[in-house]
Amino acid sequence: MNTHSPHSTEPAMTLQSSESFMTEAQYLASERVSETKHEYLDGRVLAMAGANHNHSRISANVLGEFRSHLKGRPCEAFMADTKVKAGQNYFYPDVVVDCTNAAGDADFLTSPLLIVEVLSNSTRKIDTTKKLLYYINIPALEEYVLIEQDIVSIIVMRRKRDWRSEYYYLGDHVTFDSIQLTLSVEDIYDRVDNDDLIQFEQAKFDTDHQ
Protein backbone atom coordinates (compact mmCIF):
# COMPACT_ATOMS: atom_id res chain seq x y z
CA MET A 1 0.00 0.00 0.00
CA ASN A 2 1.41 3.37 -0.94
CA THR A 3 1.92 6.09 1.63
CA HIS A 4 -0.20 8.45 -0.43
CA SER A 5 -2.55 8.50 -3.37
CA PRO A 6 -0.93 8.16 -6.79
CA HIS A 7 -2.45 11.54 -7.61
CA SER A 8 -0.99 13.26 -4.53
CA THR A 9 2.26 15.24 -4.56
CA GLU A 10 2.34 16.00 -0.85
CA PRO A 11 3.66 13.89 2.04
CA ALA A 12 1.43 12.03 4.41
CA MET A 13 1.52 13.02 8.07
CA THR A 14 4.77 11.64 9.50
CA LEU A 15 6.64 11.54 12.78
CA GLN A 16 10.40 11.87 13.02
CA SER A 17 12.24 11.01 16.22
CA SER A 18 14.85 13.43 17.50
CA GLU A 19 18.10 12.11 18.93
CA SER A 20 17.73 13.96 22.22
CA PHE A 21 15.55 13.16 25.21
CA MET A 22 13.73 15.80 27.25
CA THR A 23 11.97 15.89 30.56
CA GLU A 24 8.25 16.54 30.46
CA ALA A 25 8.78 20.12 31.70
CA GLN A 26 11.46 20.77 29.08
CA TYR A 27 9.20 19.49 26.33
CA LEU A 28 6.28 21.70 27.36
CA ALA A 29 8.51 24.76 27.62
CA SER A 30 10.13 24.15 24.23
CA GLU A 31 6.82 23.38 22.52
CA ARG A 32 5.38 26.76 23.55
CA VAL A 33 8.01 28.57 21.46
CA SER A 34 8.57 26.00 18.69
CA GLU A 35 7.49 26.76 15.12
CA THR A 36 7.15 23.01 14.50
CA LYS A 37 4.75 20.73 16.37
CA HIS A 38 6.26 17.83 18.28
CA GLU A 39 4.73 14.90 20.11
CA TYR A 40 6.33 13.56 23.28
CA LEU A 41 6.53 9.81 23.75
CA ASP A 42 8.49 8.03 26.49
CA GLY A 43 10.86 10.97 26.80
CA ARG A 44 11.50 11.24 23.07
CA VAL A 45 10.52 14.23 20.97
CA LEU A 46 8.80 13.39 17.69
CA ALA A 47 8.65 16.14 15.06
CA MET A 48 5.45 16.20 13.01
CA ALA A 49 5.65 16.79 9.27
CA GLY A 50 2.85 18.04 7.05
CA ALA A 51 -0.22 16.09 5.95
CA ASN A 52 -1.30 15.29 2.40
CA HIS A 53 -4.65 16.35 0.98
CA ASN A 54 -6.45 13.08 1.76
CA HIS A 55 -5.36 13.25 5.39
CA SER A 56 -6.51 16.85 5.65
CA ARG A 57 -9.84 16.12 3.92
CA ILE A 58 -10.71 13.30 6.29
CA SER A 59 -9.74 15.33 9.35
CA ALA A 60 -11.71 18.34 8.13
CA ASN A 61 -14.77 16.21 7.28
CA VAL A 62 -14.83 14.68 10.76
CA LEU A 63 -14.13 17.98 12.52
CA GLY A 64 -16.83 19.77 10.53
CA GLU A 65 -19.48 17.16 11.31
CA PHE A 66 -18.50 17.03 14.98
CA ARG A 67 -18.46 20.81 15.44
CA SER A 68 -21.82 21.24 13.72
CA HIS A 69 -23.37 18.48 15.84
CA LEU A 70 -21.90 19.81 19.10
CA LYS A 71 -22.78 23.47 18.56
CA GLY A 72 -24.54 24.78 21.65
CA ARG A 73 -23.64 21.68 23.68
CA PRO A 74 -21.13 21.28 26.50
CA CYS A 75 -18.63 19.31 24.41
CA GLU A 76 -16.46 20.74 21.63
CA ALA A 77 -14.23 19.36 18.90
CA PHE A 78 -10.64 20.39 18.21
CA MET A 79 -8.31 19.66 15.30
CA ALA A 80 -4.61 18.73 15.26
CA ASP A 81 -3.23 21.88 16.93
CA THR A 82 -4.50 20.74 20.34
CA LYS A 83 -2.33 18.48 22.51
CA VAL A 84 -3.68 15.67 24.67
CA LYS A 85 -1.83 14.51 27.78
CA ALA A 86 -1.77 10.72 28.14
CA GLY A 87 0.22 9.66 31.18
CA GLN A 88 3.51 11.54 30.83
CA ASN A 89 3.13 11.69 27.04
CA TYR A 90 1.67 14.36 24.78
CA PHE A 91 0.04 13.80 21.40
CA TYR A 92 -1.71 15.91 18.77
CA PRO A 93 -4.75 13.85 17.68
CA ASP A 94 -6.20 14.64 14.28
CA VAL A 95 -9.56 15.32 15.95
CA VAL A 96 -10.42 15.30 19.65
CA VAL A 97 -13.66 15.96 21.52
CA ASP A 98 -13.46 17.43 25.02
CA CYS A 99 -16.26 18.29 27.45
CA THR A 100 -14.34 20.13 30.20
CA ASN A 101 -14.74 23.69 28.90
CA ALA A 102 -10.94 24.00 28.79
CA ALA A 103 -9.41 27.40 29.46
CA GLY A 104 -8.48 29.36 26.35
CA ASP A 105 -4.81 29.58 27.32
CA ALA A 106 -4.43 25.92 28.33
CA ASP A 107 -1.52 24.02 26.76
CA PHE A 108 -3.23 20.66 26.55
CA LEU A 109 -6.32 18.58 27.29
CA THR A 110 -6.33 15.94 30.01
CA SER A 111 -9.84 14.45 29.77
CA PRO A 112 -10.77 13.84 26.12
CA LEU A 113 -14.02 12.02 25.44
CA LEU A 114 -13.30 10.92 21.86
CA ILE A 115 -10.06 10.77 19.84
CA VAL A 116 -9.71 10.30 16.08
CA GLU A 117 -6.43 9.52 14.29
CA VAL A 118 -6.05 9.37 10.50
CA LEU A 119 -3.55 6.65 9.61
CA SER A 120 -0.62 6.66 7.21
CA ASN A 121 2.19 4.16 6.68
CA SER A 122 4.50 6.21 8.88
CA THR A 123 2.07 6.62 11.79
CA ARG A 124 0.04 3.38 11.68
CA LYS A 125 2.33 1.41 13.99
CA ILE A 126 2.49 4.03 16.74
CA ASP A 127 -1.23 4.91 16.43
CA THR A 128 -2.25 1.27 16.81
CA THR A 129 0.24 0.28 19.54
CA LYS A 130 1.77 2.81 21.91
CA LYS A 131 -0.77 5.58 21.40
CA LEU A 132 -3.58 3.09 21.73
CA LEU A 133 -2.26 1.86 25.08
CA TYR A 134 -1.74 5.36 26.44
CA TYR A 135 -5.04 6.71 25.12
CA ILE A 136 -7.24 3.96 26.53
CA ASN A 137 -5.74 4.55 29.96
CA ILE A 138 -7.12 8.09 29.99
CA PRO A 139 -10.09 7.68 32.38
CA ALA A 140 -12.40 10.05 30.47
CA LEU A 141 -11.87 8.52 27.03
CA GLU A 142 -14.88 6.62 25.68
CA GLU A 143 -13.98 6.04 22.02
CA TYR A 144 -10.82 5.78 19.91
CA VAL A 145 -11.26 5.96 16.13
CA LEU A 146 -8.70 5.03 13.45
CA ILE A 147 -9.35 6.08 9.86
CA GLU A 148 -7.31 4.83 6.91
CA GLN A 149 -6.65 7.32 4.13
CA ASP A 150 -5.34 5.11 1.29
CA ILE A 151 -8.23 2.65 1.52
CA VAL A 152 -11.72 3.06 2.97
CA SER A 153 -11.65 1.47 6.41
CA ILE A 154 -12.63 2.82 9.82
CA ILE A 155 -11.93 1.13 13.15
CA VAL A 156 -13.86 2.22 16.24
CA MET A 157 -12.88 1.04 19.73
CA ARG A 158 -15.19 1.75 22.66
CA ARG A 159 -14.54 1.51 26.38
CA LYS A 160 -17.98 0.05 27.02
CA ARG A 161 -17.09 -2.80 24.65
CA ASP A 162 -13.68 -3.43 26.24
CA TRP A 163 -11.90 -1.61 23.41
CA ARG A 164 -12.72 -4.32 20.87
CA SER A 165 -12.20 -3.19 17.27
CA GLU A 166 -15.29 -2.67 15.11
CA TYR A 167 -14.81 -2.14 11.37
CA TYR A 168 -16.77 0.04 8.95
CA TYR A 169 -16.59 0.31 5.16
CA LEU A 170 -18.32 2.08 2.28
CA GLY A 171 -22.08 1.63 2.57
CA ASP A 172 -21.90 1.53 6.37
CA HIS A 173 -22.85 4.13 8.97
CA VAL A 174 -20.69 4.82 12.02
CA THR A 175 -22.28 5.83 15.31
CA PHE A 176 -20.05 7.77 17.67
CA ASP A 177 -21.81 6.76 20.85
CA SER A 178 -19.99 9.21 23.09
CA ILE A 179 -21.50 12.21 21.28
CA GLN A 180 -24.64 10.51 19.90
CA LEU A 181 -23.80 11.18 16.25
CA THR A 182 -24.16 8.84 13.26
CA LEU A 183 -22.28 9.51 10.01
CA SER A 184 -22.05 7.57 6.78
CA VAL A 185 -18.63 6.30 5.83
CA GLU A 186 -19.14 8.05 2.51
CA ASP A 187 -19.51 11.43 4.26
CA ILE A 188 -16.37 10.86 6.32
CA TYR A 189 -14.44 10.24 3.08
CA ASP A 190 -16.04 13.08 1.11
CA ARG A 191 -13.66 14.32 -1.65
CA VAL A 192 -10.96 11.83 -0.65
CA ASP A 193 -8.98 10.57 -3.64
CA ASN A 194 -8.27 6.86 -3.35
CA ASP A 195 -9.06 3.77 -5.41
CA ASP A 196 -11.86 2.56 -3.10
CA LEU A 197 -13.72 5.86 -3.46
CA ILE A 198 -13.16 6.03 -7.21
CA GLN A 199 -14.58 2.52 -7.70
CA PHE A 200 -17.50 3.17 -5.33
CA GLU A 201 -18.46 6.40 -7.06
CA GLN A 202 -18.15 4.82 -10.50
CA ALA A 203 -20.42 1.97 -9.43
CA LYS A 204 -22.99 4.49 -8.13
CA PHE A 205 -22.80 6.44 -11.38
CA ASP A 206 -23.28 3.28 -13.45
CA THR A 207 -26.27 2.25 -11.33
CA ASP A 208 -27.89 5.70 -11.57
CA HIS A 209 -27.52 5.74 -15.36
CA GLN A 210 -28.73 2.26 -16.19
Coordinates of N, CA and C in Angstrom, one line a residue:
M1 N 0.9 -1.2 0.0 CA 0.0 0.0 0.0 C 0.9 1.2 0.0
N2 N 0.6 2.2 -0.9 CA 1.4 3.4 -0.9 C 1.1 4.3 0.2
T3 N 2.1 5.1 0.5 CA 1.9 6.1 1.6 C 0.9 7.1 1.3
H4 N 0.8 7.4 0.0 CA -0.2 8.5 -0.4 C -0.8 8.1 -1.8
S5 N -1.8 8.8 -2.1 CA -2.5 8.5 -3.4 C -1.6 8.7 -4.5
P6 N -1.8 7.9 -5.6 CA -0.9 8.2 -6.8 C -1.1 9.5 -7.4
H7 N -2.2 10.2 -7.1 CA -2.4 11.5 -7.6 C -1.9 12.6 -6.7
S8 N -1.4 12.3 -5.5 CA -1.0 13.3 -4.5 C 0.5 13.6 -4.7
T9 N 0.9 14.8 -4.5 CA 2.3 15.2 -4.6 C 2.8 15.7 -3.2
E10 N 2.0 15.5 -2.2 CA 2.3 16.0 -0.9 C 2.5 14.8 0.1
P11 N 3.4 15.0 1.1 CA 3.7 13.9 2.0 C 2.5 13.6 2.9
A12 N 2.4 12.4 3.4 CA 1.4 12.0 4.4 C 2.0 12.5 5.7
M13 N 1.1 12.6 6.8 CA 1.5 13.0 8.1 C 2.5 12.0 8.6
T14 N 3.7 12.5 9.0 CA 4.8 11.6 9.5 C 5.3 12.1 10.8
L15 N 6.0 11.2 11.5 CA 6.6 11.5 12.8 C 8.1 11.2 12.6
Q16 N 9.0 12.1 13.1 CA 10.4 11.9 13.0 C 11.0 12.0 14.4
S17 N 11.7 11.0 14.9 CA 12.2 11.0 16.2 C 13.5 11.8 16.3
S18 N 13.6 12.7 17.3 CA 14.9 13.4 17.5 C 15.8 12.5 18.3
E19 N 17.1 12.9 18.2 CA 18.1 12.1 18.9 C 18.1 12.4 20.4
S20 N 17.6 13.6 20.8 CA 17.7 14.0 22.2 C 16.5 13.6 23.0
F21 N 16.7 13.4 24.3 CA 15.5 13.2 25.2 C 15.3 14.4 26.0
M22 N 14.1 14.6 26.4 CA 13.7 15.8 27.3 C 12.9 15.3 28.4
T23 N 12.9 16.1 29.5 CA 12.0 15.9 30.6 C 10.6 16.4 30.1
E24 N 9.6 16.1 30.8 CA 8.2 16.5 30.5 C 8.2 18.1 30.5
A25 N 8.8 18.7 31.6 CA 8.8 20.1 31.7 C 9.6 20.8 30.6
Q26 N 10.7 20.2 30.2 CA 11.5 20.8 29.1 C 10.7 20.7 27.8
Y27 N 10.0 19.6 27.5 CA 9.2 19.5 26.3 C 8.1 20.6 26.3
L28 N 7.4 20.7 27.4 CA 6.3 21.7 27.4 C 6.8 23.1 27.1
A29 N 7.9 23.4 27.8 CA 8.5 24.8 27.6 C 9.0 25.0 26.2
S30 N 9.6 24.0 25.6 CA 10.1 24.1 24.2 C 9.0 24.2 23.2
E31 N 7.9 23.4 23.5 CA 6.8 23.4 22.5 C 6.1 24.7 22.4
R32 N 6.1 25.5 23.5 CA 5.4 26.8 23.5 C 6.0 27.8 22.6
V33 N 7.3 27.6 22.3 CA 8.0 28.6 21.5 C 8.4 28.0 20.1
S34 N 8.1 26.7 19.9 CA 8.6 26.0 18.7 C 7.7 26.4 17.5
E35 N 8.3 26.5 16.3 CA 7.5 26.8 15.1 C 7.0 25.5 14.5
T36 N 7.5 24.3 15.0 CA 7.1 23.0 14.5 C 6.5 22.2 15.6
K37 N 5.4 21.5 15.3 CA 4.8 20.7 16.4 C 5.5 19.5 16.6
H38 N 5.6 19.1 17.9 CA 6.3 17.8 18.3 C 5.4 17.1 19.2
E39 N 5.4 15.7 19.1 CA 4.7 14.9 20.1 C 5.8 14.4 21.1
Y40 N 5.4 14.0 22.2 CA 6.3 13.6 23.3 C 6.0 12.2 23.8
L41 N 6.8 11.2 23.5 CA 6.5 9.8 23.8 C 7.7 9.2 24.5
D42 N 7.5 8.7 25.7 CA 8.5 8.0 26.5 C 9.8 8.8 26.6
G43 N 9.7 10.1 26.7 CA 10.9 11.0 26.8 C 11.5 11.4 25.5
R44 N 11.0 10.9 24.4 CA 11.5 11.2 23.1 C 10.6 12.3 22.4
V45 N 11.2 13.2 21.7 CA 10.5 14.2 21.0 C 10.4 13.8 19.5
L46 N 9.1 13.8 19.0 CA 8.8 13.4 17.7 C 8.3 14.6 16.9
A47 N 9.1 15.0 15.9 CA 8.7 16.1 15.1 C 7.6 15.7 14.1
M48 N 6.6 16.5 13.9 CA 5.5 16.2 13.0 C 5.6 16.9 11.7
A49 N 5.6 16.2 10.6 CA 5.6 16.8 9.3 C 4.2 17.1 8.8
G50 N 4.1 17.6 7.6 CA 2.9 18.0 7.0 C 2.0 16.9 6.6
A51 N 0.7 17.1 6.4 CA -0.2 16.1 6.0 C -0.6 16.3 4.5
N52 N -0.9 15.2 3.8 CA -1.3 15.3 2.4 C -2.8 15.7 2.3
H53 N -3.3 15.8 1.1 CA -4.7 16.3 1.0 C -5.7 15.4 1.5
N54 N -5.5 14.1 1.3 CA -6.4 13.1 1.8 C -6.5 13.1 3.3
H55 N -5.4 13.2 3.9 CA -5.4 13.2 5.4 C -6.1 14.5 5.9
S56 N -5.9 15.6 5.2 CA -6.5 16.8 5.6 C -8.0 16.8 5.4
R57 N -8.4 16.2 4.2 CA -9.8 16.1 3.9 C -10.6 15.3 4.9
I58 N -10.0 14.1 5.3 CA -10.7 13.3 6.3 C -10.8 14.0 7.6
S59 N -9.7 14.6 8.1 CA -9.7 15.3 9.4 C -10.8 16.5 9.3
A60 N -10.8 17.2 8.2 CA -11.7 18.3 8.1 C -13.2 17.9 8.1
N61 N -13.4 16.8 7.4 CA -14.8 16.2 7.3 C -15.3 15.8 8.7
V62 N -14.4 15.1 9.4 CA -14.8 14.7 10.8 C -15.0 15.9 11.7
L63 N -14.0 16.8 11.7 CA -14.1 18.0 12.5 C -15.4 18.8 12.2
G64 N -15.7 19.0 10.9 CA -16.8 19.8 10.5 C -18.1 19.1 11.0
E65 N -18.3 17.8 10.9 CA -19.5 17.2 11.3 C -19.6 17.2 12.8
F66 N -18.5 17.0 13.5 CA -18.5 17.0 15.0 C -18.9 18.4 15.5
R67 N -18.2 19.4 14.9 CA -18.5 20.8 15.4 C -19.9 21.2 15.2
S68 N -20.4 20.9 14.0 CA -21.8 21.2 13.7 C -22.8 20.5 14.7
H69 N -22.5 19.3 15.0 CA -23.4 18.5 15.8 C -23.3 19.0 17.3
L70 N -22.1 19.4 17.7 CA -21.9 19.8 19.1 C -22.2 21.3 19.4
K71 N -22.5 22.0 18.4 CA -22.8 23.5 18.6 C -23.9 23.7 19.6
G72 N -23.6 24.5 20.6 CA -24.5 24.8 21.7 C -24.6 23.7 22.7
R73 N -23.7 22.7 22.7 CA -23.6 21.7 23.7 C -22.4 21.8 24.5
P74 N -22.3 21.1 25.6 CA -21.1 21.3 26.5 C -19.8 20.8 25.9
C75 N -19.9 19.8 25.0 CA -18.6 19.3 24.4 C -18.2 20.1 23.2
E76 N -16.9 20.1 22.8 CA -16.5 20.7 21.6 C -15.4 19.9 21.0
A77 N -15.2 20.1 19.7 CA -14.2 19.4 18.9 C -13.1 20.3 18.5
F78 N -11.9 19.7 18.6 CA -10.6 20.4 18.2 C -9.9 19.6 17.1
M79 N -9.1 20.3 16.3 CA -8.3 19.7 15.3 C -6.9 19.5 15.8
A80 N -5.9 19.2 14.9 CA -4.6 18.7 15.3 C -3.7 19.7 16.0
D81 N -4.1 20.9 16.2 CA -3.2 21.9 16.9 C -3.4 21.8 18.4
T82 N -4.2 20.9 18.9 CA -4.5 20.7 20.3 C -3.9 19.5 20.9
K83 N -3.0 19.6 21.9 CA -2.3 18.5 22.5 C -3.2 17.8 23.5
V84 N -3.0 16.5 23.6 CA -3.7 15.7 24.7 C -2.6 15.0 25.5
K85 N -2.8 15.1 26.8 CA -1.8 14.5 27.8 C -2.3 13.1 28.1
A86 N -1.4 12.1 27.9 CA -1.8 10.7 28.1 C -0.6 10.1 29.0
G87 N -0.9 10.0 30.3 CA 0.2 9.7 31.2 C 1.2 10.8 31.2
Q88 N 2.5 10.5 30.9 CA 3.5 11.5 30.8 C 3.9 11.8 29.4
N89 N 2.9 11.5 28.5 CA 3.1 11.7 27.0 C 2.1 12.7 26.5
Y90 N 2.5 13.3 25.4 CA 1.7 14.4 24.8 C 1.6 14.1 23.3
F91 N 0.3 14.1 22.8 CA 0.0 13.8 21.4 C -0.9 14.9 20.8
Y92 N -0.8 15.0 19.5 CA -1.7 15.9 18.8 C -2.7 15.1 17.9
P93 N -3.8 14.6 18.5 CA -4.7 13.8 17.7 C -5.3 14.7 16.5
D94 N -5.6 13.9 15.4 CA -6.2 14.6 14.3 C -7.5 15.3 14.6
V95 N -8.3 14.7 15.4 CA -9.6 15.3 15.9 C -9.8 14.8 17.4
V96 N -10.2 15.7 18.3 CA -10.4 15.3 19.7 C -11.7 16.0 20.1
V97 N -12.5 15.3 20.9 CA -13.7 16.0 21.5 C -13.4 16.0 23.0
D98 N -13.7 17.2 23.6 CA -13.5 17.4 25.0 C -14.7 18.1 25.6
C99 N -15.0 17.8 26.8 CA -16.3 18.3 27.4 C -16.0 19.0 28.7
T100 N -14.7 19.5 28.9 CA -14.3 20.1 30.2 C -14.3 21.6 30.2
N101 N -14.8 22.2 29.0 CA -14.7 23.7 28.9 C -13.3 24.2 29.2
A102 N -12.3 23.7 28.5 CA -10.9 24.0 28.8 C -10.7 25.5 28.6
A103 N -9.8 26.0 29.5 CA -9.4 27.4 29.5 C -8.8 27.7 28.1
G104 N -9.0 29.0 27.7 CA -8.5 29.4 26.4 C -7.0 29.4 26.2
D105 N -6.3 29.5 27.4 CA -4.8 29.6 27.3 C -4.2 28.3 27.8
A106 N -5.0 27.2 27.9 CA -4.4 25.9 28.3 C -3.5 25.3 27.3
D107 N -2.5 24.6 27.7 CA -1.5 24.0 26.8 C -2.0 22.7 26.2
F108 N -2.9 22.0 27.0 CA -3.2 20.7 26.6 C -4.5 20.2 27.2
L109 N -5.1 19.2 26.7 CA -6.3 18.6 27.3 C -5.9 17.4 28.1
T110 N -6.6 17.1 29.2 CA -6.3 15.9 30.0 C -7.5 14.9 30.1
S111 N -8.7 15.3 29.6 CA -9.8 14.5 29.8 C -10.7 14.4 28.5
P112 N -10.0 13.9 27.4 CA -10.8 13.8 26.1 C -11.8 12.7 26.2
L113 N -12.9 13.0 25.5 CA -14.0 12.0 25.4 C -13.9 11.1 24.2
L114 N -13.4 11.6 23.1 CA -13.3 10.9 21.9 C -12.1 11.4 21.1
I115 N -11.3 10.4 20.6 CA -10.1 10.8 19.8 C -10.1 10.1 18.5
V116 N -9.8 10.8 17.4 CA -9.7 10.3 16.1 C -8.3 10.5 15.5
E117 N -7.7 9.4 15.0 CA -6.4 9.5 14.3 C -6.6 9.0 12.9
V118 N -6.1 9.8 11.9 CA -6.0 9.4 10.5 C -4.7 8.7 10.2
L119 N -4.7 7.5 9.7 CA -3.5 6.7 9.6 C -2.8 6.9 8.3
S120 N -1.5 6.7 8.4 CA -0.6 6.7 7.2 C 0.4 5.6 7.5
N121 N 1.2 5.2 6.5 CA 2.2 4.2 6.7 C 3.2 4.5 7.8
S122 N 3.5 5.8 7.9 CA 4.5 6.2 8.9 C 4.0 6.3 10.3
T123 N 2.6 6.5 10.4 CA 2.1 6.6 11.8 C 1.3 5.4 12.3
R124 N 1.0 4.5 11.3 CA 0.0 3.4 11.7 C 0.5 2.6 12.9
K125 N 1.8 2.3 12.9 CA 2.3 1.4 14.0 C 2.2 2.1 15.3
I126 N 2.6 3.3 15.5 CA 2.5 4.0 16.7 C 1.0 4.3 17.1
D127 N 0.2 4.6 16.1 CA -1.2 4.9 16.4 C -2.0 3.7 16.9
T128 N -1.5 2.5 16.5 CA -2.3 1.3 16.8 C -1.6 0.5 17.9
T129 N -0.5 1.0 18.4 CA 0.2 0.3 19.5 C 0.4 1.2 20.7
K130 N 1.5 2.0 20.7 CA 1.8 2.8 21.9 C 0.7 3.9 22.2
K131 N 0.3 4.6 21.2 CA -0.8 5.6 21.4 C -2.0 4.9 21.9
L132 N -2.4 3.8 21.3 CA -3.6 3.1 21.7 C -3.5 2.8 23.2
L133 N -2.4 2.2 23.7 CA -2.3 1.9 25.1 C -2.3 3.1 26.0
Y134 N -1.7 4.2 25.6 CA -1.7 5.4 26.4 C -3.1 6.0 26.4
Y135 N -3.7 6.1 25.2 CA -5.0 6.7 25.1 C -6.1 6.0 26.0
I136 N -6.1 4.7 25.9 CA -7.2 4.0 26.5 C -7.1 3.9 28.0
N137 N -5.9 4.4 28.5 CA -5.7 4.5 30.0 C -6.1 5.9 30.5
I138 N -6.6 6.8 29.6 CA -7.1 8.1 30.0 C -8.5 7.8 30.5
P139 N -8.8 8.1 31.8 CA -10.1 7.7 32.4 C -11.3 8.2 31.7
A140 N -11.2 9.4 31.1 CA -12.4 10.0 30.5 C -12.7 9.5 29.1
L141 N -11.7 8.9 28.4 CA -11.9 8.5 27.0 C -12.9 7.4 26.9
E142 N -13.8 7.6 25.9 CA -14.9 6.6 25.7 C -14.7 5.9 24.3
E143 N -14.1 6.6 23.4 CA -14.0 6.0 22.0 C -12.7 6.5 21.4
Y144 N -12.0 5.5 20.7 CA -10.8 5.8 19.9 C -11.1 5.3 18.5
V145 N -10.9 6.2 17.5 CA -11.3 6.0 16.1 C -10.0 6.1 15.2
L146 N -9.8 5.1 14.4 CA -8.7 5.0 13.5 C -9.3 5.0 12.0
I147 N -8.8 6.0 11.2 CA -9.4 6.1 9.9 C -8.2 6.0 8.9
E148 N -8.3 5.0 8.0 CA -7.3 4.8 6.9 C -7.6 5.9 5.9
Q149 N -6.5 6.3 5.2 CA -6.6 7.3 4.1 C -6.4 6.7 2.7
D150 N -5.6 5.7 2.6 CA -5.3 5.1 1.3 C -6.4 4.1 0.8
I151 N -7.1 3.5 1.8 CA -8.2 2.6 1.5 C -9.4 3.2 2.4
V152 N -10.6 2.7 2.1 CA -11.7 3.1 3.0 C -11.9 2.0 4.1
S153 N -11.5 2.4 5.3 CA -11.6 1.5 6.4 C -11.6 2.3 7.7
I154 N -12.6 2.1 8.6 CA -12.6 2.8 9.8 C -12.7 1.8 10.9
I155 N -11.9 2.0 12.0 CA -11.9 1.1 13.1 C -12.4 2.0 14.3
V156 N -13.4 1.5 15.0 CA -13.9 2.2 16.2 C -13.7 1.3 17.4
M157 N -13.0 1.8 18.5 CA -12.9 1.0 19.7 C -13.6 1.8 20.8
R158 N -14.4 1.1 21.6 CA -15.2 1.7 22.7 C -14.9 1.1 24.0
R159 N -14.8 2.0 25.0 CA -14.5 1.5 26.4 C -15.6 0.5 26.8
K160 N -16.9 0.9 26.5 CA -18.0 0.1 27.0 C -18.0 -1.3 26.4
R161 N -17.2 -1.5 25.3 CA -17.1 -2.8 24.6 C -15.7 -3.3 24.8
D162 N -15.0 -2.9 25.9 CA -13.7 -3.4 26.2 C -12.7 -3.2 25.1
W163 N -12.8 -2.1 24.4 CA -11.9 -1.6 23.4 C -11.7 -2.6 22.3
R164 N -12.8 -3.4 22.0 CA -12.7 -4.3 20.9 C -12.9 -3.5 19.6
S165 N -12.2 -3.9 18.5 CA -12.2 -3.2 17.3 C -13.5 -3.5 16.5
E166 N -14.1 -2.5 16.0 CA -15.3 -2.7 15.1 C -15.0 -2.0 13.8
Y167 N -15.2 -2.6 12.7 CA -14.8 -2.1 11.4 C -16.0 -1.6 10.5
Y168 N -15.7 -0.6 9.8 CA -16.8 0.0 9.0 C -16.2 0.3 7.6
Y169 N -17.0 0.1 6.5 CA -16.6 0.3 5.2 C -17.6 1.1 4.4
L170 N -17.4 1.4 3.1 CA -18.3 2.1 2.3 C -19.7 1.4 2.3
G171 N -20.7 2.2 2.4 CA -22.1 1.6 2.6 C -22.5 1.5 4.0
D172 N -21.6 1.6 4.9 CA -21.9 1.5 6.4 C -22.1 2.9 7.0
H173 N -22.7 2.9 8.1 CA -22.8 4.1 9.0 C -22.1 3.9 10.3
V174 N -21.4 4.9 10.8 CA -20.7 4.8 12.0 C -21.4 5.7 13.1
T175 N -21.7 5.1 14.2 CA -22.3 5.8 15.3 C -21.2 6.1 16.4
F176 N -21.0 7.4 16.6 CA -20.0 7.8 17.7 C -20.9 7.9 18.9
D177 N -20.9 6.8 19.7 CA -21.8 6.8 20.9 C -21.6 7.9 21.9
S178 N -20.3 8.2 22.0 CA -20.0 9.2 23.1 C -20.6 10.6 22.8
I179 N -20.9 10.9 21.6 CA -21.5 12.2 21.3 C -22.8 12.0 20.6
Q180 N -23.3 10.8 20.5 CA -24.6 10.5 19.9 C -24.8 11.1 18.5
L181 N -23.8 10.7 17.6 CA -23.8 11.2 16.2 C -23.5 10.0 15.3
T182 N -24.3 9.9 14.3 CA -24.2 8.8 13.3 C -23.8 9.5 11.9
L183 N -22.7 9.0 11.3 CA -22.3 9.5 10.0 C -22.1 8.3 9.1
S184 N -22.4 8.6 7.8 CA -22.1 7.6 6.8 C -20.6 7.6 6.5
V185 N -20.0 6.4 6.2 CA -18.6 6.3 5.8 C -18.4 7.2 4.6
E186 N -19.3 7.2 3.7 CA -19.1 8.1 2.5 C -18.9 9.5 2.9
D187 N -19.7 10.0 3.8 CA -19.5 11.4 4.3 C -18.1 11.7 4.9
I188 N -17.7 10.7 5.7 CA -16.4 10.9 6.3 C -15.3 10.9 5.3
Y189 N -15.5 10.2 4.1 CA -14.4 10.2 3.1 C -14.8 11.2 1.9
D190 N -15.7 12.1 2.2 CA -16.0 13.1 1.1 C -14.8 13.8 0.5
R191 N -14.7 13.7 -0.8 CA -13.7 14.3 -1.6 C -12.3 13.6 -1.5
V192 N -12.2 12.6 -0.8 CA -11.0 11.8 -0.6 C -10.7 11.1 -2.0
D193 N -9.4 11.1 -2.4 CA -9.0 10.6 -3.6 C -8.2 9.3 -3.4
N194 N -8.9 8.2 -3.4 CA -8.3 6.9 -3.4 C -9.1 5.9 -4.2
D195 N -8.5 4.7 -4.5 CA -9.1 3.8 -5.4 C -10.4 3.3 -4.9
D196 N -10.6 3.0 -3.6 CA -11.9 2.6 -3.1 C -13.0 3.5 -3.4
L197 N -12.7 4.8 -3.2 CA -13.7 5.9 -3.5 C -14.0 6.0 -4.9
I198 N -13.0 5.9 -5.8 CA -13.2 6.0 -7.2 C -14.1 4.9 -7.7
Q199 N -13.8 3.7 -7.3 CA -14.6 2.5 -7.7 C -16.0 2.6 -7.2
F200 N -16.2 3.1 -5.9 CA -17.5 3.2 -5.3 C -18.3 4.2 -6.1
E201 N -17.7 5.3 -6.4 CA -18.5 6.4 -7.1 C -18.8 6.0 -8.5
Q202 N -17.9 5.3 -9.1 CA -18.1 4.8 -10.5 C -19.3 3.8 -10.5
A203 N -19.3 2.9 -9.5 CA -20.4 2.0 -9.4 C -21.8 2.7 -9.2
K204 N -21.8 3.7 -8.4 CA -23.0 4.5 -8.1 C -23.4 5.2 -9.4
F205 N -22.5 5.7 -10.1 CA -22.8 6.4 -11.4 C -23.4 5.5 -12.4
D206 N -22.8 4.3 -12.5 CA -23.3 3.3 -13.5 C -24.7 2.8 -13.1
T207 N -24.9 2.7 -11.8 CA -26.3 2.2 -11.3 C -27.3 3.3 -11.6
D208 N -27.0 4.6 -11.4 CA -27.9 5.7 -11.6 C -28.2 5.9 -13.0
H209 N -27.3 5.5 -13.9 CA -27.5 5.7 -15.4 C -27.8 4.5 -16.2
Q210 N -28.3 3.5 -15.5 CA -28.7 2.3 -16.2 C -30.1 2.5 -16.8

